[in-house]
Short mmCIF file of C-alpha atoms and ligand atoms in Angstrom, two decimals:
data_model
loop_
_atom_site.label_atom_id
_atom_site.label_comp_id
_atom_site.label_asym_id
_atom_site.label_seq_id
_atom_site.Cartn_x
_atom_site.Cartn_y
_atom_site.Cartn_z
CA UNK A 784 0.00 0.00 0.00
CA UNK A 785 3.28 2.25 0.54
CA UNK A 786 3.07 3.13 -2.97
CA UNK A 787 -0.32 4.28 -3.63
CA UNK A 788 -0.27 6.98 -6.19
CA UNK A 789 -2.62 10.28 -5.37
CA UNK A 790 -3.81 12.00 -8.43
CA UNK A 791 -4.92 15.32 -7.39
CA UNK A 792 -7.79 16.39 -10.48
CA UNK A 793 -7.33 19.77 -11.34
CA UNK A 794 -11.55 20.10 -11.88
CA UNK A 795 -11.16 21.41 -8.47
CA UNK A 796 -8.59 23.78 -9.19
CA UNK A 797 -8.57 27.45 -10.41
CA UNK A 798 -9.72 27.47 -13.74
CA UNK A 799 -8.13 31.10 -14.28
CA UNK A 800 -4.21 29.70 -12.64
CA UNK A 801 -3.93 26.47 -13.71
CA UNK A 802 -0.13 26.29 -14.24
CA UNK A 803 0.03 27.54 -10.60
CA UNK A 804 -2.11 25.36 -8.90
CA UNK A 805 -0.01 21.99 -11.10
CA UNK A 806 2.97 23.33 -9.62
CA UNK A 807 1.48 24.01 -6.13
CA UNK A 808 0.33 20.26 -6.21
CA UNK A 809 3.47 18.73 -7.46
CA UNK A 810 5.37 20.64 -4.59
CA UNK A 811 2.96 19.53 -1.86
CA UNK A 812 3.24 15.60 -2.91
CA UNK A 813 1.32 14.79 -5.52
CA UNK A 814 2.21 11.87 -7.49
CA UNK A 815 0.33 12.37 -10.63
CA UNK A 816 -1.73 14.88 -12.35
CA UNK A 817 -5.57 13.83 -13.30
CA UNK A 818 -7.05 16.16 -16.39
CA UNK A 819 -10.64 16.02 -17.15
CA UNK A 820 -11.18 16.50 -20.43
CA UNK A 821 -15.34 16.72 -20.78
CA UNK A 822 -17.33 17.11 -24.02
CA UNK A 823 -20.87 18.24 -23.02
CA UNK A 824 -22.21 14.91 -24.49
CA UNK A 825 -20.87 11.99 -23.01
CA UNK A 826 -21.34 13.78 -19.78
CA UNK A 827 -23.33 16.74 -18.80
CA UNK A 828 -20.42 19.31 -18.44
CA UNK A 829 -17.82 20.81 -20.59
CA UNK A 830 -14.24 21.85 -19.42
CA UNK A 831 -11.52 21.78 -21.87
CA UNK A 832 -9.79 20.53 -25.07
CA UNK A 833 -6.26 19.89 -26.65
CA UNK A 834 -5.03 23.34 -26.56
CA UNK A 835 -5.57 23.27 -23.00
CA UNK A 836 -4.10 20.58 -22.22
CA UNK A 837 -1.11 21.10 -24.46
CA UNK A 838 -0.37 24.37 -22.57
CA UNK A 839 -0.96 22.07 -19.32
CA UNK A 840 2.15 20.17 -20.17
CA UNK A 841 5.38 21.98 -19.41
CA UNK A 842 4.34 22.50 -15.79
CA UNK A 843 3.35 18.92 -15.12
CA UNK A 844 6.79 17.19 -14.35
CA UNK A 845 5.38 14.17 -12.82
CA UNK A 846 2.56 12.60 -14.56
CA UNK A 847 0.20 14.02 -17.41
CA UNK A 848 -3.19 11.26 -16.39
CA UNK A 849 -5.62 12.72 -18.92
CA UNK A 850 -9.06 11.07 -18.27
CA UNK A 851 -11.17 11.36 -21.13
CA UNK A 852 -15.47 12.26 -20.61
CA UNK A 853 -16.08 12.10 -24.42
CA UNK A 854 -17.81 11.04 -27.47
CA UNK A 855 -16.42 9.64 -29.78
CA UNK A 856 -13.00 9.51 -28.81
CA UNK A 857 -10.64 7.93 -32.02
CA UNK A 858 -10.60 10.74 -34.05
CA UNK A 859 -9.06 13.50 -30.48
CA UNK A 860 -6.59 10.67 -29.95
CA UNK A 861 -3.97 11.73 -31.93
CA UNK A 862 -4.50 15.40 -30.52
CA UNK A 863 -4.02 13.91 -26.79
CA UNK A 864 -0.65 12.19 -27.93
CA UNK A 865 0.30 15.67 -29.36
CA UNK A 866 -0.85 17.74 -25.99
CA UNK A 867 1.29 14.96 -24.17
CA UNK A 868 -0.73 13.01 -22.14
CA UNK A 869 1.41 10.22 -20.59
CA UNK A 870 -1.93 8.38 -19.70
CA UNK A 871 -4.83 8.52 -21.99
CA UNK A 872 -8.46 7.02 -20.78
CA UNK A 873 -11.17 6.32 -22.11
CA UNK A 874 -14.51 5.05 -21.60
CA UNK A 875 -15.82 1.62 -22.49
CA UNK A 876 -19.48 3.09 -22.73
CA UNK A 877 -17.95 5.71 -25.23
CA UNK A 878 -17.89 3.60 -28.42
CA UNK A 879 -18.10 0.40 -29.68
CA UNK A 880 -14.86 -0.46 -30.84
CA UNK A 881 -12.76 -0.46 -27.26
CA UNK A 882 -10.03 -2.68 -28.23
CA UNK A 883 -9.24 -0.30 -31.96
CA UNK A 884 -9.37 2.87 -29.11
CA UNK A 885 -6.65 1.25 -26.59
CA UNK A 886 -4.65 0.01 -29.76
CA UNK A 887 -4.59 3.53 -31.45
CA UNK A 888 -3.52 4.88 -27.78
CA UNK A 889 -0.66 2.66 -27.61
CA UNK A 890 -0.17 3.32 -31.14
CA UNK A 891 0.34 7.16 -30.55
CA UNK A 892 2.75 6.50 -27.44
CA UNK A 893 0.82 6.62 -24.33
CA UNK A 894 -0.22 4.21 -21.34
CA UNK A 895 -3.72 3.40 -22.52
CA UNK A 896 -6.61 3.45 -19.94
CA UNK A 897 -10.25 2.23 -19.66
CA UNK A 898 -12.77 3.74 -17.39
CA UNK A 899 -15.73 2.07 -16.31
CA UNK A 900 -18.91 3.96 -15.04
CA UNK A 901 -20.63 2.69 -11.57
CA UNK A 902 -23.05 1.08 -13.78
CA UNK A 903 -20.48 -1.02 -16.00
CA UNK A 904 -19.42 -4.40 -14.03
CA UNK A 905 -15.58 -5.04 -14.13
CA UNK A 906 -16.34 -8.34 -16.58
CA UNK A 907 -17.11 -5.91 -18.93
CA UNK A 908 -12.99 -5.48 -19.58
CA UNK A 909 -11.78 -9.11 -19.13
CA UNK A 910 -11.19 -9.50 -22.79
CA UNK A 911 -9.73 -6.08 -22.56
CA UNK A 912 -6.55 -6.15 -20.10
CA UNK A 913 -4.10 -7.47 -22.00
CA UNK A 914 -4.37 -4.33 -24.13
CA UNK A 915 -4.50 -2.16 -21.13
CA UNK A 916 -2.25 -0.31 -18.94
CA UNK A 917 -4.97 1.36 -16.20
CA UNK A 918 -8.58 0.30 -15.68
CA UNK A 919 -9.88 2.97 -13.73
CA UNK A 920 -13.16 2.60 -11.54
CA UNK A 921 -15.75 6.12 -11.24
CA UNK A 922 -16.89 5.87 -8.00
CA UNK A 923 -19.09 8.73 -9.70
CA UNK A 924 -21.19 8.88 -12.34
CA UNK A 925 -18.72 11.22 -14.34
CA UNK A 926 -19.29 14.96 -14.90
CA UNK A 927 -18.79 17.05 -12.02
CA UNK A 928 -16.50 16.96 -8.76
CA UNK A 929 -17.62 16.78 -5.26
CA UNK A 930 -19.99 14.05 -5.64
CA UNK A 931 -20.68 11.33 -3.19
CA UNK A 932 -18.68 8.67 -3.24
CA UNK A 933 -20.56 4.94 -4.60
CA UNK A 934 -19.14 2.22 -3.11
CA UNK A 935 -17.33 -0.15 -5.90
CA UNK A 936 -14.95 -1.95 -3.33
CA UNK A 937 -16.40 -5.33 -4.58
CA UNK A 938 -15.55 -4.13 -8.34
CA UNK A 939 -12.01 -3.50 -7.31
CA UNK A 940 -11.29 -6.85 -5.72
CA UNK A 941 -13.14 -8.74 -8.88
CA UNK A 942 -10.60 -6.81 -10.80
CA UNK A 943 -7.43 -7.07 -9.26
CA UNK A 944 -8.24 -10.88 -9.03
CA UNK A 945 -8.78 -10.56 -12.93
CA UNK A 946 -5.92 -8.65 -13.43
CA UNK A 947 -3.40 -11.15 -12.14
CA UNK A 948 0.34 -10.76 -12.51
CA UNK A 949 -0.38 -8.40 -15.62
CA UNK A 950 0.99 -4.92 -15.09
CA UNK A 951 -2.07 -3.04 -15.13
CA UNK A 952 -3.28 -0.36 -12.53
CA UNK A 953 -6.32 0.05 -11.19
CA UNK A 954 -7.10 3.86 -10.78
CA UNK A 955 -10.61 5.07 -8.56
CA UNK A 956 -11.87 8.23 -9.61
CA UNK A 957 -14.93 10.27 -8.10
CA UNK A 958 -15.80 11.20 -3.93
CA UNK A 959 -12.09 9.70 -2.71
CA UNK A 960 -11.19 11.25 0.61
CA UNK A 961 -9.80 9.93 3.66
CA UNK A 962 -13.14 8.09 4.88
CA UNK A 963 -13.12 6.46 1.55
CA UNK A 964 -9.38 5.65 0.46
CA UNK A 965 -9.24 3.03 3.16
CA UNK A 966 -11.89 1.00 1.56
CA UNK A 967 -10.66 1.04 -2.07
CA UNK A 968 -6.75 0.81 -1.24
CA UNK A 969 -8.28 -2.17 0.85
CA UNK A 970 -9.13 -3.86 -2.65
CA UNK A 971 -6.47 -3.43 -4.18
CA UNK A 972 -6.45 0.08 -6.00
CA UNK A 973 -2.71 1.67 -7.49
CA UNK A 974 -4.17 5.32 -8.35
CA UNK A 975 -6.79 7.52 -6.29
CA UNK A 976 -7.67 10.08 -8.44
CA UNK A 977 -9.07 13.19 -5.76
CA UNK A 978 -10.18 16.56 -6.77
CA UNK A 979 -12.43 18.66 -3.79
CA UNK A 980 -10.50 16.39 -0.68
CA UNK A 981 -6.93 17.73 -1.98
CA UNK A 982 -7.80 21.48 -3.14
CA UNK A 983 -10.75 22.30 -0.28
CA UNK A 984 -9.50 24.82 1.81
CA UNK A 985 -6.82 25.98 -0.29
CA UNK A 986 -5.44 27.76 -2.86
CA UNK A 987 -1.91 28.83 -4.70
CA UNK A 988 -1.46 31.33 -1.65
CA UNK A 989 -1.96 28.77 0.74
CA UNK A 990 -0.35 25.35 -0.77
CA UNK A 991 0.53 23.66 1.84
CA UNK A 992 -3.06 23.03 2.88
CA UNK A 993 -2.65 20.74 -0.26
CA UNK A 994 -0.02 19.46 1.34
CA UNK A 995 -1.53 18.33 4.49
CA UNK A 996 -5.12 16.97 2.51
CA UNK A 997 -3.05 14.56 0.38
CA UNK A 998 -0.80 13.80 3.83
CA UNK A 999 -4.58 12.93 5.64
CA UNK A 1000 -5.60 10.80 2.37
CA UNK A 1001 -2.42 8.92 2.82
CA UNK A 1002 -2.68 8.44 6.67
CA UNK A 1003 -6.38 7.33 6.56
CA UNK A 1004 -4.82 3.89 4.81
CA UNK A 1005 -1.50 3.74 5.77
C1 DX5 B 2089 -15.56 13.23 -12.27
C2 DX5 B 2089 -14.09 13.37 -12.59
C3 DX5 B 2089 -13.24 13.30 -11.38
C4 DX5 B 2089 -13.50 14.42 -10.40
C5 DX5 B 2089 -13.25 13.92 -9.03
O1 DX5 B 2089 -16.29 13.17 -13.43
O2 DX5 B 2089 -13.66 12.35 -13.47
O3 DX5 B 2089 -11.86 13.20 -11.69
O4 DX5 B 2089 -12.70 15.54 -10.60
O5 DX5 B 2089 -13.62 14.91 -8.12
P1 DX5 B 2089 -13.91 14.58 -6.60
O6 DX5 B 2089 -12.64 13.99 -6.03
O7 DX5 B 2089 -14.25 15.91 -6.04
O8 DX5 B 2089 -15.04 13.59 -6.57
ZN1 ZN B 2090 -11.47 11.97 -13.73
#
């Protein structure tokens, strides 16, 4: 458990700063960075596109975890590789050709992920993880932050039993704060994805209050 990765999503940061508030994570501890890239159609909420994330880039030095809420996804794939997303996710419910979207992921570079909604079971990806690199679990329904958390701790054990000895990470995404690490870290999750329970309370003035939520997500499993 001593190397569970916290992935701090800037859809809780300020959307006016956000090369400051990457930094201001990255200095307070944060292992990855989780970008929500949302369309307005596979999900009820719009944030931002390639540009964005492309000018995201130089001030990510850790991990670029880009986590995408769209539909269709193929055709923005090769725009992700160019922004430079190290991970690139997306959603099983999204299309119908999931193995040609982790293939052309691969293809362009990147770690390829697959995100299931609450709603999807984890045998939904069996045929799907040798072509993997991340399943990640919404503990969600995906659109907006500081939702309540759904429990998928059974989902998260069926899959890291599935998994195996393959080298794929299972990532939880949506309502992941330090009442509800313990139970997903518990099943076996690599990556907690955590946007309100890192940023609440502070701000590029006052980083080190990031500091001391990821430090409390940590503890609560530890
Ligand atoms: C939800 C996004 C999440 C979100 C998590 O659609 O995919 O990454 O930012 O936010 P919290 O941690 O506030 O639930
Ligand atoms: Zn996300």
């Amino acid at each position: 458990m001593g190397d569970v990765k916290i992935a701090p999503s800037i859809l809780s940061a300020d959307f006016a700063n956000f090369g400051a508030e990457i930094r201001a994570i990255e200095d307070q501890g944060a292992d990855w960075v989780h970008v929500d890239v949302m369309d307005g159609h596979f999900v009820p909420n719009l944030t931002f596109g390639p540009p964005a994330v492309k000018a995201f880039r130089p001030h990510v030095k850790t991990v670029m975890d880009v986590h995408l809420m769209i539909s269709p996804v193929d055709t923005y794939i090769d725009a992700y590789a160019e922004a430079g997303a190290d991970v690139l996710t997306a959603h099983l419910e999204a299309g119908p050709h999931p193995h040609r979207t982790l293939q052309a992921i691969r293809g362009a570079g990147m770690k390829a992920g697959i995100a299931l909604n609450p709603g999807t079971p984890a045998e939904s990806v069996e045929h799907l993880l040798d072509m993997a690199d991340l399943v990640c679990v919404m503990t969600v329904n995906p659109g907006f932050g500081g939702q309540t958390f759904l429990d998928m701790t059974a989902k998260v054990a069926k899959l890291r039993e599935m998994i195996g000895d393959r080298e794929v990470l299972i990532e939880i995404d949506g309502g992941v704060d330090p009442r509800t690490a313990p139970l997903v870290v518990g099943a076996g999750a690599d990556v907690l994805v955590a946007g309100s329970a890192v940023f609440k309370g502070g701000s590029v003035d006052t980083p080190e209050v990031y500091g001391e939520n990821m430090r409390a997500i940590r503890a609560s499993y530890a």
